[in-house]
GROMACS .gro file of N, CA and C in nm:
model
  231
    1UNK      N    1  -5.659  -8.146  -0.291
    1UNK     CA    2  -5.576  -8.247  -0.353
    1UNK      C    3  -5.436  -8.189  -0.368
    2UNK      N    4  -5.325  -8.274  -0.329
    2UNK     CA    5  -5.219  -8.238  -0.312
    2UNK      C    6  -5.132  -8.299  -0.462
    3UNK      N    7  -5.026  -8.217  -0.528
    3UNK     CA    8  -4.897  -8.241  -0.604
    3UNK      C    9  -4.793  -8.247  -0.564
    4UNK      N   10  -4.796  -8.382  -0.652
    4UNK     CA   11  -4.656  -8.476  -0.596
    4UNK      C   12  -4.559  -8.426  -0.717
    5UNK      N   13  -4.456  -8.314  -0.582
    5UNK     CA   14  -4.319  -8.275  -0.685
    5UNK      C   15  -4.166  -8.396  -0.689
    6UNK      N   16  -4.133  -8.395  -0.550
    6UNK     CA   17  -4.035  -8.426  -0.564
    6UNK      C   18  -3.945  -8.369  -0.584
    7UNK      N   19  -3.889  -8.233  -0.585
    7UNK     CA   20  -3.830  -8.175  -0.654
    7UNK      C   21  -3.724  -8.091  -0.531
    8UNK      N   22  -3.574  -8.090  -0.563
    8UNK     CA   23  -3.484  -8.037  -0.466
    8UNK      C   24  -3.531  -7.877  -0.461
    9UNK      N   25  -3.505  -7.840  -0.331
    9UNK     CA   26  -3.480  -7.687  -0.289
    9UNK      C   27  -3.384  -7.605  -0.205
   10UNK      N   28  -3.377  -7.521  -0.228
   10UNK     CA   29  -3.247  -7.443  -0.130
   10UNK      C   30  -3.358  -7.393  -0.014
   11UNK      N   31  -3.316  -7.461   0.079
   11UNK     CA   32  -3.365  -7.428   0.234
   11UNK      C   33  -3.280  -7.324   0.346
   12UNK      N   34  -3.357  -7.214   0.394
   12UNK     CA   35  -3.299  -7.146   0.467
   12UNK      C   36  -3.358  -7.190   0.619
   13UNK      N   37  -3.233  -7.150   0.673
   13UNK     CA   38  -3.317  -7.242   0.855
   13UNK      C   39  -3.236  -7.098   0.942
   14UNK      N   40  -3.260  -7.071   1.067
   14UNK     CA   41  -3.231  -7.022   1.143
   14UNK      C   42  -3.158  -7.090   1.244
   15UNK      N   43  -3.002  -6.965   1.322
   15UNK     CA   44  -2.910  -7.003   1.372
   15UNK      C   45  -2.952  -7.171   1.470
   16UNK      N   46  -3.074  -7.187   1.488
   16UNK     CA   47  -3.101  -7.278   1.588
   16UNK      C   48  -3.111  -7.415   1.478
   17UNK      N   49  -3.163  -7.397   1.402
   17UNK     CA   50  -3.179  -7.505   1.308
   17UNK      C   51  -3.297  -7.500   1.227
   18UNK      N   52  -3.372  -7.429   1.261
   18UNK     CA   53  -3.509  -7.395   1.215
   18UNK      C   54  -3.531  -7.371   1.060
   19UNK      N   55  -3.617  -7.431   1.017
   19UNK     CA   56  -3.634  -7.432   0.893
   19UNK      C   57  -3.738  -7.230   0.837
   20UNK      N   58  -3.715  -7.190   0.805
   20UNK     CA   59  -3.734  -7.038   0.802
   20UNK      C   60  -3.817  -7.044   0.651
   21UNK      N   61  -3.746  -7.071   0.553
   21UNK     CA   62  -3.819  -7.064   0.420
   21UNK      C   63  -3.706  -7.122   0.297
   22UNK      N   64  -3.811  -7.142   0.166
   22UNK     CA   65  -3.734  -7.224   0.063
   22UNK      C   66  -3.752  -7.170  -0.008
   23UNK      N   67  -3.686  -7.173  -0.148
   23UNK     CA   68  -3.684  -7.163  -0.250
   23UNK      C   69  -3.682  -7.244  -0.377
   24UNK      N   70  -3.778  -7.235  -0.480
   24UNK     CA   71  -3.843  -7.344  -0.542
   24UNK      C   72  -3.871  -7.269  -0.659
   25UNK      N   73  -3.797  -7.309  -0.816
   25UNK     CA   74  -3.806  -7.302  -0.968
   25UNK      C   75  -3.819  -7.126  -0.919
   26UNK      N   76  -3.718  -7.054  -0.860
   26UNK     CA   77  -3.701  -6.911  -0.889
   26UNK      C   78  -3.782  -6.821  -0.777
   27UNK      N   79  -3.891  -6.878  -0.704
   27UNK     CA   80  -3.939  -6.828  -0.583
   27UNK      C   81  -3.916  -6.848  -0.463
   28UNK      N   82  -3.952  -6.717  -0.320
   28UNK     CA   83  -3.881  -6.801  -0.246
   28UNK      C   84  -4.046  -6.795  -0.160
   29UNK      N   85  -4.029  -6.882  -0.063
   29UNK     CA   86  -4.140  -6.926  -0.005
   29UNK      C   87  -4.095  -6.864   0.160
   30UNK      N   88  -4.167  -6.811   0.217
   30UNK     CA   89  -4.130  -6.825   0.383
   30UNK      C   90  -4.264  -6.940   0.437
   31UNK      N   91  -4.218  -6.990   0.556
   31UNK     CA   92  -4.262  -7.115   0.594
   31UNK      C   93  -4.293  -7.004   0.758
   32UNK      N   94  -4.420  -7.003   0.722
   32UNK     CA   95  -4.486  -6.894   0.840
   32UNK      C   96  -4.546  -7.009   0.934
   33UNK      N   97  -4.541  -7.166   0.983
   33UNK     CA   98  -4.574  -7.259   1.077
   33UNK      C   99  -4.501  -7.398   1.038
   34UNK      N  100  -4.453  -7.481   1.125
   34UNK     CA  101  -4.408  -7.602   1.120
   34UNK      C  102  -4.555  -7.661   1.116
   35UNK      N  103  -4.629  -7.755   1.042
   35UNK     CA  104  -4.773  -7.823   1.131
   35UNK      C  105  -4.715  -7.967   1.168
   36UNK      N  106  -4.597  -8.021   1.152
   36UNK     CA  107  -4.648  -8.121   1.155
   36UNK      C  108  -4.439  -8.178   1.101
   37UNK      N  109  -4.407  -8.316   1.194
   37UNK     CA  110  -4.324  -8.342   1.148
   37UNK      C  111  -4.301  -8.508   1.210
   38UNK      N  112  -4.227  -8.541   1.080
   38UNK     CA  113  -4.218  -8.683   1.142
   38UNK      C  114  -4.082  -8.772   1.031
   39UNK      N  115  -4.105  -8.872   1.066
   39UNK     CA  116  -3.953  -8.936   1.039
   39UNK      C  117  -3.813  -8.955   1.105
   40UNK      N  118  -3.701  -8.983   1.094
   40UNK     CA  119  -3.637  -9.024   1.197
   40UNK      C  120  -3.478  -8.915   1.078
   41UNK      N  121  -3.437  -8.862   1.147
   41UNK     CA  122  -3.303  -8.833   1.081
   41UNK      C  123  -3.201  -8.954   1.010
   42UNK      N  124  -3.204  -9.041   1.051
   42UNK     CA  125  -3.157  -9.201   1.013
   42UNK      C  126  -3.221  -9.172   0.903
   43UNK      N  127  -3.303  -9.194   0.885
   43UNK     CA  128  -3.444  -9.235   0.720
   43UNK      C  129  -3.496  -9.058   0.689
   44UNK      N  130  -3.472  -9.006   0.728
   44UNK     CA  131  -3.490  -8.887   0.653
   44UNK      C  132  -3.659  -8.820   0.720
   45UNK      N  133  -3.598  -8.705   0.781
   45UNK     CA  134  -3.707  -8.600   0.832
   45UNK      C  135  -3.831  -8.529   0.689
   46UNK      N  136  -3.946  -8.533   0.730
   46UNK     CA  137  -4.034  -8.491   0.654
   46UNK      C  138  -4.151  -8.377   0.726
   47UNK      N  139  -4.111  -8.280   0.669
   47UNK     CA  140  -4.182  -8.134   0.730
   47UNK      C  141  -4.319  -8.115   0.651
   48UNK      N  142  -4.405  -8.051   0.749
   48UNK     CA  143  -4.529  -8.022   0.654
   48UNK      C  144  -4.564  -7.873   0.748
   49UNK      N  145  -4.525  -7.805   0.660
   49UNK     CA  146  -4.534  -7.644   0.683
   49UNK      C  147  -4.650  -7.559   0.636
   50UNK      N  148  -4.695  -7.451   0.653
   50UNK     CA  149  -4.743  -7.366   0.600
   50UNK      C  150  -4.665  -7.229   0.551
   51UNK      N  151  -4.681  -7.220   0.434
   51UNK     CA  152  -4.589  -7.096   0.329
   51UNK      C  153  -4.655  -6.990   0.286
   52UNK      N  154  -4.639  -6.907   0.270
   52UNK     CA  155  -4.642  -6.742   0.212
   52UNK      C  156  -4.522  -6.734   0.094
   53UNK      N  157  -4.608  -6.772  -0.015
   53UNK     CA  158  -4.542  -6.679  -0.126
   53UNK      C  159  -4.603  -6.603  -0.184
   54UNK      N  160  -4.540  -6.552  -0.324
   54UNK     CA  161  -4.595  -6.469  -0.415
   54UNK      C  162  -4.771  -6.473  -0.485
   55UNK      N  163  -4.752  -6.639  -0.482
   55UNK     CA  164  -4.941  -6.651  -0.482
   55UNK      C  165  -5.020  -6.693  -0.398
   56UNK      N  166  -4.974  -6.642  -0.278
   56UNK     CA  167  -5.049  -6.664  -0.129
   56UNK      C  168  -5.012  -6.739  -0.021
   57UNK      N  169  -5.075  -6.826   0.033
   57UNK     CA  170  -5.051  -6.887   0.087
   57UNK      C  171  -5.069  -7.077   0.097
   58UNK      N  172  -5.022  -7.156   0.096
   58UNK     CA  173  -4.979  -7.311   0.067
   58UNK      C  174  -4.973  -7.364   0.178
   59UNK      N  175  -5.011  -7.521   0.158
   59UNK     CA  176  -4.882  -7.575   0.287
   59UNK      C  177  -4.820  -7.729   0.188
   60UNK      N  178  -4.698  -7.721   0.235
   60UNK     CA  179  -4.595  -7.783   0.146
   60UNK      C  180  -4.594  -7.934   0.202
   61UNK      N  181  -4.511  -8.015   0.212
   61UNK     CA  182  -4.434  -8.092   0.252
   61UNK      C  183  -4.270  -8.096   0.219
   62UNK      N  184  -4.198  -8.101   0.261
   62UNK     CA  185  -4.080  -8.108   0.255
   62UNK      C  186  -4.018  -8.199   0.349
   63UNK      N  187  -3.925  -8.255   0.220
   63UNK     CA  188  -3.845  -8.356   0.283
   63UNK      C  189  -3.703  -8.342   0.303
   64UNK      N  190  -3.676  -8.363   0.384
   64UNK     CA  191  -3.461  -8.401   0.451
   64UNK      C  192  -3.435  -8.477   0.468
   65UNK      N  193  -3.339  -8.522   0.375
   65UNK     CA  194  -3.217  -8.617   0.417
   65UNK      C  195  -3.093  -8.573   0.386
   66UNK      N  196  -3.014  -8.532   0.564
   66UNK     CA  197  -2.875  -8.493   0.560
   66UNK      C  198  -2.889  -8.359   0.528
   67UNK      N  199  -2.812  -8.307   0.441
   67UNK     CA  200  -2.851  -8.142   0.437
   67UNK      C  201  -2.916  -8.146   0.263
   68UNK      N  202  -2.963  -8.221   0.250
   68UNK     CA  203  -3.072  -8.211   0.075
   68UNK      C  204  -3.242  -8.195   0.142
   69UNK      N  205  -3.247  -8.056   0.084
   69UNK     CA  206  -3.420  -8.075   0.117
   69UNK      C  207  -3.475  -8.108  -0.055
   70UNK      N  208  -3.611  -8.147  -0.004
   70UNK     CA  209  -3.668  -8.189  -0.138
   70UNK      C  210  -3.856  -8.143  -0.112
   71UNK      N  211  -3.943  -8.052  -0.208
   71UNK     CA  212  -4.005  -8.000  -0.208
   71UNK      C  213  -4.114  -8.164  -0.238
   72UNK      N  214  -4.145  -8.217  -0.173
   72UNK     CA  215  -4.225  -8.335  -0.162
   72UNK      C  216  -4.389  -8.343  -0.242
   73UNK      N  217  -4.453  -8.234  -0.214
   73UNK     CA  218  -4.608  -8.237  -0.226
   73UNK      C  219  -4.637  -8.061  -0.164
   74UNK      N  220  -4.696  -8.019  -0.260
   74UNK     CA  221  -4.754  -7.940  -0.188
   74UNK      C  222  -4.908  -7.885  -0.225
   75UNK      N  223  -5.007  -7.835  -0.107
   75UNK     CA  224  -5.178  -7.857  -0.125
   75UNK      C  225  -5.164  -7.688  -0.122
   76UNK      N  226  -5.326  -7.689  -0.156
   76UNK     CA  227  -5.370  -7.545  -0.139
   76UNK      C  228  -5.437  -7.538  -0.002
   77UNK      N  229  -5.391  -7.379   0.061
   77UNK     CA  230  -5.472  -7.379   0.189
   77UNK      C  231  -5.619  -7.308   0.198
   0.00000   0.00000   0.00000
């Protein structure tokens, strides 16, 4: 069962555009797989990653629109 945050994050991406890892209420997360992406840049891109932080490992959702990411939902893996 997944939690619904909603909640903005500072996103790091690589020179290509790549989303690399976030940071969320003081942690930072690396985003060790893209699984999954969909939405249109018009209406706002929505990522569903798998993360490595401090209490293991997650997979998130994250959302973009424009350069605002937003920490959407995230499940246990």
């Amino acid at each position: 069962m997944g939690h619904l945050l909603n909640e903005p994050v500072l996103a790091e991406q690589d020179p290509a555009g790549r989303l690399t890892a976030y940071e969320w209420r003081g942690a930072r997360y690396a985003v060790d797989e893209v699984l999954k992406t969909y939405g249109s840049p018009q209406d706002g891109r929505v990522y569903r990653v798998r993360v490595t932080g401090a209490e293991g490992v997650a997979v998130a959702e994250l959302g973009r629109d424009a350069d605002q990411w937003r920490l959407r939902h995230i499940f246990s893996a």
